[in-house]
PDB file of C-alpha atoms in Angstrom:
ATOM      1  CA  ASP A1495      87.111   9.246   6.304  1.00  0.00           C
ATOM      2  CA  VAL A1496      84.296   7.017   4.704  1.00  0.00           C
ATOM      3  CA  LYS A1497      83.550   3.699   6.269  1.00  0.00           C
ATOM      4  CA  VAL A1498      81.702   0.719   4.582  1.00  0.00           C
ATOM      5  CA  THR A1499      81.281  -2.007   7.320  1.00  0.00           C
ATOM      6  CA  GLN A1500      80.207  -5.445   6.250  1.00  0.00           C
ATOM      7  CA  SER A1501      79.014  -7.783   9.268  1.00  0.00           C
ATOM      8  CA  SER A1502      81.334 -10.464   8.835  1.00  0.00           C
ATOM      9  CA  ARG A1503      84.635 -11.088   7.157  1.00  0.00           C
ATOM     10  CA  TYR A1504      84.220 -14.715   6.758  1.00  0.00           C
ATOM     11  CA  LEU A1505      81.219 -17.076   6.657  1.00  0.00           C
ATOM     12  CA  VAL A1506      80.337 -20.671   6.364  1.00  0.00           C
ATOM     13  CA  LYS A1507      76.520 -21.825   5.555  1.00  0.00           C
ATOM     14  CA  ARG A1508      75.198 -25.013   4.466  1.00  0.00           C
ATOM     15  CA  THR A1509      73.256 -25.749   1.260  1.00  0.00           C
ATOM     16  CA  GLY A1510      69.530 -24.543   1.441  1.00  0.00           C
ATOM     17  CA  GLU A1511      70.196 -22.017   4.656  1.00  0.00           C
ATOM     18  CA  LYS A1512      68.787 -18.497   4.306  1.00  0.00           C
ATOM     19  CA  VAL A1513      72.052 -16.594   4.351  1.00  0.00           C
ATOM     20  CA  PHE A1514      72.390 -12.778   5.456  1.00  0.00           C
ATOM     21  CA  LEU A1515      74.951 -10.324   4.647  1.00  0.00           C
ATOM     22  CA  GLU A1516      74.877  -6.822   5.919  1.00  0.00           C
ATOM     23  CA  CYS A1517      76.400  -3.774   5.020  1.00  0.00           C
ATOM     24  CA  VAL A1518      76.628  -0.368   6.766  1.00  0.00           C
ATOM     25  CA  GLN A1519      77.893   3.229   5.381  1.00  0.00           C
ATOM     26  CA  ASP A1520      78.242   5.929   7.787  1.00  0.00           C
ATOM     27  CA  MET A1521      78.661   8.825   5.233  1.00  0.00           C
ATOM     28  CA  ASP A1522      74.935   9.540   3.953  1.00  0.00           C
ATOM     29  CA  HIS A1523      75.800   8.151   0.589  1.00  0.00           C
ATOM     30  CA  GLU A1524      72.380   7.732  -1.655  1.00  0.00           C
ATOM     31  CA  ASN A1525      73.721   4.563  -3.650  1.00  0.00           C
ATOM     32  CA  MET A1526      74.616   1.423  -2.486  1.00  0.00           C
ATOM     33  CA  PHE A1527      75.861  -1.618  -4.346  1.00  0.00           C
ATOM     34  CA  TRP A1528      76.270  -5.397  -4.038  1.00  0.00           C
ATOM     35  CA  TYR A1529      79.173  -7.548  -5.987  1.00  0.00           C
ATOM     36  CA  ARG A1530      80.789 -10.916  -6.102  1.00  0.00           C
ATOM     37  CA  GLN A1531      83.937 -11.537  -7.256  1.00  0.00           C
ATOM     38  CA  ASP A1532      85.316 -14.622  -8.343  1.00  0.00           C
ATOM     39  CA  PRO A1533      88.767 -15.739  -9.758  1.00  0.00           C
ATOM     40  CA  GLY A1534      88.851 -15.087 -13.511  1.00  0.00           C
ATOM     41  CA  LEU A1535      85.403 -13.286 -13.402  1.00  0.00           C
ATOM     42  CA  GLY A1536      86.228 -10.041 -11.965  1.00  0.00           C
ATOM     43  CA  LEU A1537      83.724  -7.999  -9.990  1.00  0.00           C
ATOM     44  CA  ARG A1538      80.014  -8.617 -10.997  1.00  0.00           C
ATOM     45  CA  LEU A1539      77.293  -6.387 -10.083  1.00  0.00           C
ATOM     46  CA  ILE A1540      74.292  -8.566  -8.001  1.00  0.00           C
ATOM     47  CA  TYR A1541      71.823  -5.588  -6.907  1.00  0.00           C
ATOM     48  CA  PHE A1542      72.277  -1.851  -6.195  1.00  0.00           C
ATOM     49  CA  SER A1543      69.838   0.795  -4.855  1.00  0.00           C
ATOM     50  CA  TYR A1544      69.710   4.456  -5.167  1.00  0.00           C
ATOM     51  CA  ASP A1545      67.419   5.233  -2.360  1.00  0.00           C
ATOM     52  CA  VAL A1546      65.885   3.605   0.459  1.00  0.00           C
ATOM     53  CA  LYS A1547      63.537   0.949  -0.437  1.00  0.00           C
ATOM     54  CA  MET A1548      64.330   0.888  -3.983  1.00  0.00           C
ATOM     55  CA  LYS A1549      66.513  -1.694  -5.827  1.00  0.00           C
ATOM     56  CA  GLU A1550      67.646  -2.485  -8.965  1.00  0.00           C
ATOM     57  CA  LYS A1551      69.006  -5.767 -10.428  1.00  0.00           C
ATOM     58  CA  GLY A1552      72.112  -5.798 -11.544  1.00  0.00           C
ATOM     59  CA  ASP A1553      74.171  -8.262 -14.041  1.00  0.00           C
ATOM     60  CA  ILE A1554      73.856 -11.856 -12.085  1.00  0.00           C
ATOM     61  CA  PRO A1555      70.652 -11.099  -9.506  1.00  0.00           C
ATOM     62  CA  GLU A1556      69.519 -14.358  -9.865  1.00  0.00           C
ATOM     63  CA  GLY A1557      69.530 -16.462  -6.372  1.00  0.00           C
ATOM     64  CA  TYR A1558      69.718 -13.305  -4.339  1.00  0.00           C
ATOM     65  CA  SER A1559      67.199 -10.509  -2.965  1.00  0.00           C
ATOM     66  CA  VAL A1560      68.216  -7.585  -1.163  1.00  0.00           C
ATOM     67  CA  SER A1561      66.523  -5.017   1.152  1.00  0.00           C
ATOM     68  CA  ARG A1562      67.151  -1.442   1.954  1.00  0.00           C
ATOM     69  CA  GLU A1563      64.747  -0.251   4.746  1.00  0.00           C
ATOM     70  CA  LYS A1564      66.991   2.548   5.972  1.00  0.00           C
ATOM     71  CA  LYS A1565      69.520   4.810   3.944  1.00  0.00           C
ATOM     72  CA  GLU A1566      72.423   3.425   5.475  1.00  0.00           C
ATOM     73  CA  ARG A1567      71.833  -0.162   5.356  1.00  0.00           C
ATOM     74  CA  PHE A1568      71.567  -2.521   2.480  1.00  0.00           C
ATOM     75  CA  SER A1569      71.578  -6.235   2.875  1.00  0.00           C
ATOM     76  CA  LEU A1570      71.665  -9.267   0.650  1.00  0.00           C
ATOM     77  CA  ILE A1571      70.001 -12.046   0.893  1.00  0.00           C
ATOM     78  CA  LEU A1572      70.271 -15.716  -0.319  1.00  0.00           C
ATOM     79  CA  GLU A1573      66.903 -17.311  -0.310  1.00  0.00           C
ATOM     80  CA  SER A1574      68.402 -20.921  -0.449  1.00  0.00           C
ATOM     81  CA  ALA A1575      72.453 -20.711  -0.502  1.00  0.00           C
ATOM     82  CA  SER A1576      73.772 -23.259  -2.773  1.00  0.00           C
ATOM     83  CA  THR A1577      77.469 -24.287  -3.363  1.00  0.00           C
ATOM     84  CA  ASN A1578      77.990 -22.023  -6.644  1.00  0.00           C
ATOM     85  CA  GLN A1579      77.403 -18.837  -4.439  1.00  0.00           C
ATOM     86  CA  THR A1580      80.398 -19.670  -2.755  1.00  0.00           C
ATOM     87  CA  SER A1581      82.206 -16.030  -3.294  1.00  0.00           C
ATOM     88  CA  MET A1582      83.797 -13.064  -1.918  1.00  0.00           C
ATOM     89  CA  TYR A1583      81.075 -10.740  -1.733  1.00  0.00           C
ATOM     90  CA  LEU A1584      81.689  -7.044  -2.029  1.00  0.00           C
ATOM     91  CA  CYS A1585      79.583  -3.972  -0.519  1.00  0.00           C
ATOM     92  CA  ALA A1586      79.900  -0.159  -1.811  1.00  0.00           C
ATOM     93  CA  SER A1587      78.487   3.199  -1.466  1.00  0.00           C
ATOM     94  CA  SER A1588      78.670   6.205  -3.127  1.00  0.00           C
ATOM     95  CA  PHE A1589      77.081   9.736  -3.440  1.00  0.00           C
ATOM     96  CA  ASP A1590      74.728  10.408  -6.463  1.00  0.00           C
ATOM     97  CA  ARG A1591      76.866  12.748  -8.011  1.00  0.00           C
ATOM     98  CA  ASP A1592      79.380  12.733 -10.718  1.00  0.00           C
ATOM     99  CA  ASN A1593      83.400  12.335  -9.838  1.00  0.00           C
ATOM    100  CA  GLN A1594      82.259  10.399  -6.925  1.00  0.00           C
ATOM    101  CA  PRO A1595      83.764   6.927  -6.113  1.00  0.00           C
ATOM    102  CA  GLN A1596      82.053   3.914  -4.963  1.00  0.00           C
ATOM    103  CA  HIS A1597      83.803   3.007  -1.610  1.00  0.00           C
ATOM    104  CA  PHE A1598      83.806  -0.467  -0.419  1.00  0.00           C
ATOM    105  CA  GLY A1599      83.801  -2.697   2.494  1.00  0.00           C
ATOM    106  CA  ASP A1600      86.588  -5.287   3.255  1.00  0.00           C
ATOM    107  CA  GLY A1601      84.448  -8.002   1.696  1.00  0.00           C
ATOM    108  CA  THR A1602      82.908 -10.956   3.152  1.00  0.00           C
ATOM    109  CA  ARG A1603      84.434 -14.532   2.185  1.00  0.00           C
ATOM    110  CA  LEU A1604      81.280 -16.650   2.200  1.00  0.00           C
ATOM    111  CA  SER A1605      81.586 -20.679   1.788  1.00  0.00           C
ATOM    112  CA  ILE A1606      78.554 -22.905   1.187  1.00  0.00           C
ATOM    113  CA  LEU A1607      79.144 -26.420   2.081  1.00  0.00           C
TER     114      LEU A1607
ATOM    115  CA  ALA B1065      77.314  -1.037 -23.460  1.00  0.00           C
ATOM    116  CA  GLN B1066      80.851  -0.047 -21.772  1.00  0.00           C
ATOM    117  CA  LYS B1067      83.591  -2.321 -21.521  1.00  0.00           C
ATOM    118  CA  ILE B1068      86.981  -2.001 -19.763  1.00  0.00           C
ATOM    119  CA  THR B1069      90.142  -4.138 -21.326  1.00  0.00           C
ATOM    120  CA  GLN B1070      93.164  -4.635 -19.154  1.00  0.00           C
ATOM    121  CA  THR B1071      95.764  -7.055 -21.079  1.00  0.00           C
ATOM    122  CA  GLN B1072      98.376  -7.418 -18.434  1.00  0.00           C
ATOM    123  CA  PRO B1073      97.340  -9.925 -16.283  1.00  0.00           C
ATOM    124  CA  GLY B1074     100.580  -9.796 -14.085  1.00  0.00           C
ATOM    125  CA  MET B1075     103.166  -7.191 -13.930  1.00  0.00           C
ATOM    126  CA  PHE B1076     106.707  -7.182 -12.135  1.00  0.00           C
ATOM    127  CA  VAL B1077     108.635  -4.040 -11.159  1.00  0.00           C
ATOM    128  CA  GLN B1078     111.249  -3.163  -9.251  1.00  0.00           C
ATOM    129  CA  GLU B1079     111.198  -1.215  -5.729  1.00  0.00           C
ATOM    130  CA  LYS B1080     111.779   2.327  -6.296  1.00  0.00           C
ATOM    131  CA  GLU B1081     111.208   2.316  -9.949  1.00  0.00           C
ATOM    132  CA  ALA B1082     108.036   3.818 -12.173  1.00  0.00           C
ATOM    133  CA  VAL B1083     105.259   1.198 -13.451  1.00  0.00           C
ATOM    134  CA  THR B1084     102.467   1.590 -16.050  1.00  0.00           C
ATOM    135  CA  LEU B1085      99.543  -0.505 -15.771  1.00  0.00           C
ATOM    136  CA  ASP B1086      97.325  -0.146 -19.035  1.00  0.00           C
ATOM    137  CA  CYS B1087      93.625   0.101 -19.490  1.00  0.00           C
ATOM    138  CA  THR B1088      91.795   0.683 -22.673  1.00  0.00           C
ATOM    139  CA  TYR B1089      87.852   1.290 -22.891  1.00  0.00           C
ATOM    140  CA  ASP B1090      84.875   1.527 -25.166  1.00  0.00           C
ATOM    141  CA  THR B1091      81.861   3.526 -24.801  1.00  0.00           C
ATOM    142  CA  SER B1092      79.430   5.628 -26.932  1.00  0.00           C
ATOM    143  CA  ASP B1093      78.642   7.889 -23.809  1.00  0.00           C
ATOM    144  CA  GLN B1094      79.583  11.362 -24.309  1.00  0.00           C
ATOM    145  CA  SER B1095      80.444  12.234 -20.644  1.00  0.00           C
ATOM    146  CA  TYR B1096      82.010   9.332 -18.477  1.00  0.00           C
ATOM    147  CA  GLY B1097      84.266   8.928 -15.658  1.00  0.00           C
ATOM    148  CA  LEU B1098      87.625   6.256 -14.995  1.00  0.00           C
ATOM    149  CA  PHE B1099      88.464   4.981 -12.058  1.00  0.00           C
ATOM    150  CA  TRP B1100      91.125   2.904 -10.434  1.00  0.00           C
ATOM    151  CA  TYR B1101      91.101   0.811  -7.284  1.00  0.00           C
ATOM    152  CA  LYS B1102      93.692  -1.189  -5.340  1.00  0.00           C
ATOM    153  CA  GLN B1103      92.938  -4.671  -3.778  1.00  0.00           C
ATOM    154  CA  PRO B1104      95.757  -6.223  -1.418  1.00  0.00           C
ATOM    155  CA  SER B1105      95.439  -9.335  -0.664  1.00  0.00           C
ATOM    156  CA  SER B1106      93.423  -8.775   2.049  1.00  0.00           C
ATOM    157  CA  GLY B1107      90.412  -8.231  -0.102  1.00  0.00           C
ATOM    158  CA  GLU B1108      89.309  -4.697   0.242  1.00  0.00           C
ATOM    159  CA  MET B1109      89.010  -2.218  -2.755  1.00  0.00           C
ATOM    160  CA  ILE B1110      90.715   0.958  -2.242  1.00  0.00           C
ATOM    161  CA  PHE B1111      90.235   3.944  -4.446  1.00  0.00           C
ATOM    162  CA  LEU B1112      93.141   5.185  -5.943  1.00  0.00           C
ATOM    163  CA  ILE B1113      92.239   8.092  -8.669  1.00  0.00           C
ATOM    164  CA  TYR B1114      89.284   9.413 -10.935  1.00  0.00           C
ATOM    165  CA  GLN B1115      89.640  11.171 -14.485  1.00  0.00           C
ATOM    166  CA  GLY B1116      86.550  12.711 -15.915  1.00  0.00           C
ATOM    167  CA  SER B1117      86.294  12.719 -19.688  1.00  0.00           C
ATOM    168  CA  TYR B1118      86.318  16.382 -19.639  1.00  0.00           C
ATOM    169  CA  ASP B1119      89.178  16.914 -17.573  1.00  0.00           C
ATOM    170  CA  GLU B1120      91.619  18.800 -19.617  1.00  0.00           C
ATOM    171  CA  GLN B1121      94.407  17.617 -17.036  1.00  0.00           C
ATOM    172  CA  ASN B1122      95.477  14.190 -16.092  1.00  0.00           C
ATOM    173  CA  ALA B1123      94.641  12.978 -12.641  1.00  0.00           C
ATOM    174  CA  THR B1124      97.409  12.944 -10.011  1.00  0.00           C
ATOM    175  CA  GLU B1125      97.395  11.685  -6.734  1.00  0.00           C
ATOM    176  CA  GLY B1126     100.465  11.416  -4.886  1.00  0.00           C
ATOM    177  CA  ARG B1127     102.577   8.727  -6.546  1.00  0.00           C
ATOM    178  CA  TYR B1128      99.561   7.796  -8.739  1.00  0.00           C
ATOM    179  CA  SER B1129      98.944   9.621 -12.151  1.00  0.00           C
ATOM    180  CA  LEU B1130      96.651   8.827 -14.929  1.00  0.00           C
ATOM    181  CA  ASN B1131      97.992   9.304 -18.650  1.00  0.00           C
ATOM    182  CA  PHE B1132      94.811   9.373 -20.121  1.00  0.00           C
ATOM    183  CA  GLN B1133      94.640   9.699 -23.798  1.00  0.00           C
ATOM    184  CA  LYS B1134      90.970  10.487 -24.985  1.00  0.00           C
ATOM    185  CA  ALA B1135      91.390   9.825 -28.804  1.00  0.00           C
ATOM    186  CA  ARG B1136      93.033   6.377 -28.202  1.00  0.00           C
ATOM    187  CA  LYS B1137      90.423   5.514 -25.139  1.00  0.00           C
ATOM    188  CA  SER B1138      93.165   4.647 -22.949  1.00  0.00           C
ATOM    189  CA  ALA B1139      93.803   5.589 -19.033  1.00  0.00           C
ATOM    190  CA  ASN B1140      96.758   4.024 -17.917  1.00  0.00           C
ATOM    191  CA  LEU B1141      97.527   4.357 -14.496  1.00  0.00           C
ATOM    192  CA  VAL B1142     101.260   5.377 -13.773  1.00  0.00           C
ATOM    193  CA  ILE B1143     103.042   4.490 -10.339  1.00  0.00           C
ATOM    194  CA  SER B1144     106.122   6.297  -9.404  1.00  0.00           C
ATOM    195  CA  ALA B1145     108.304   5.243  -6.993  1.00  0.00           C
ATOM    196  CA  SER B1146     106.961   1.609  -6.258  1.00  0.00           C
ATOM    197  CA  GLN B1147     106.901   0.290  -2.556  1.00  0.00           C
ATOM    198  CA  LEU B1148     106.607  -2.917  -1.403  1.00  0.00           C
ATOM    199  CA  GLY B1149     103.136  -2.456  -0.218  1.00  0.00           C
ATOM    200  CA  ASP B1150     101.786  -1.443  -3.947  1.00  0.00           C
ATOM    201  CA  SER B1151     101.909  -5.054  -4.661  1.00  0.00           C
ATOM    202  CA  ALA B1152      98.052  -5.818  -4.793  1.00  0.00           C
ATOM    203  CA  MET B1153      95.720  -6.311  -7.636  1.00  0.00           C
ATOM    204  CA  TYR B1154      94.923  -3.121  -9.582  1.00  0.00           C
ATOM    205  CA  PHE B1155      91.566  -2.722 -11.620  1.00  0.00           C
ATOM    206  CA  CYS B1156      90.480   0.013 -13.967  1.00  0.00           C
ATOM    207  CA  ALA B1157      86.764   0.877 -14.114  1.00  0.00           C
ATOM    208  CA  MET B1158      84.324   3.422 -15.619  1.00  0.00           C
ATOM    209  CA  ARG B1159      80.791   4.822 -15.684  1.00  0.00           C
ATOM    210  CA  GLU B1160      78.802   7.347 -17.335  1.00  0.00           C
ATOM    211  CA  GLU B1161      78.377  10.861 -15.807  1.00  0.00           C
ATOM    212  CA  LEU B1162      76.252  13.725 -16.068  1.00  0.00           C
ATOM    213  CA  ILE B1163      72.911  11.196 -15.972  1.00  0.00           C
ATOM    214  CA  SER B1164      69.733  11.916 -13.894  1.00  0.00           C
ATOM    215  CA  SER B1165      69.553  10.555 -10.405  1.00  0.00           C
ATOM    216  CA  GLY B1166      68.278   7.391  -9.559  1.00  0.00           C
ATOM    217  CA  SER B1167      70.177   5.402 -11.890  1.00  0.00           C
ATOM    218  CA  ALA B1168      72.734   4.780  -9.207  1.00  0.00           C
ATOM    219  CA  ARG B1169      75.949   5.233 -11.672  1.00  0.00           C
ATOM    220  CA  GLN B1170      76.923   1.883 -11.791  1.00  0.00           C
ATOM    221  CA  LEU B1171      80.719   0.674 -12.577  1.00  0.00           C
ATOM    222  CA  THR B1172      81.814  -1.330 -15.151  1.00  0.00           C
ATOM    223  CA  PHE B1173      85.476  -3.106 -14.012  1.00  0.00           C
ATOM    224  CA  GLY B1174      88.356  -4.526 -16.078  1.00  0.00           C
ATOM    225  CA  SER B1175      89.543  -7.926 -15.294  1.00  0.00           C
ATOM    226  CA  GLY B1176      92.248  -6.542 -13.303  1.00  0.00           C
ATOM    227  CA  THR B1177      96.325  -6.486 -13.351  1.00  0.00           C
ATOM    228  CA  GLN B1178      98.287  -8.077 -10.603  1.00  0.00           C
ATOM    229  CA  LEU B1179     101.487  -5.883  -9.719  1.00  0.00           C
ATOM    230  CA  THR B1180     104.142  -7.628  -7.787  1.00  0.00           C
ATOM    231  CA  VAL B1181     107.210  -5.286  -6.736  1.00  0.00           C
ATOM    232  CA  LEU B1182     110.423  -6.934  -6.276  1.00  0.00           C
ATOM    233  CA  PRO B1183     113.014  -5.710  -3.495  1.00  0.00           C
TER     234      PRO B1183
END
């Protein structure tokens, strides 16, 4: 079974803090993704990576950065957290082949106070 | 650009009955894949079923089947014999296929349909 593990299920941080969200997958997937999900806005892609040390901006990269130093780990970084970054964050991974789905972690509900 | 439309924000179905969740899409890609995901209230996204644009048969996975009508650009999810545990948000998604590696195969998601199964 594919396992995508996000480091925290719930997280509360303060405005201005640097926040790290970690994601680890155990299936040797090439591709990894970070989404945020907000009511009425659906899932929006923040960043993705198709290889170690490679990263590409998604639809809403502003205020975020990512790091992929190892194939199995993809980190999302909020450089200086703001209240409008309060959201559900979902990590996903997939093989770089046709008909292969993205597999998601359980999500992190992040609150910025 | 790709676009997914799910026109049913909410649906109700009686336990043990079948239900169809609608999904229409728009794309200029010649080869693409369609996916359905389930998101229970706990938050995780669960992959349900995949349909490739060149697949001649409609995809099936257990109680899930995909009614794929390419000319109409629709990919409706059919859940047979609904169970209380099927109550969740359902998302339709698509992406381009037959592409070179390195593009990471981004998914475009619809806005979702909240399904409630009634006892």
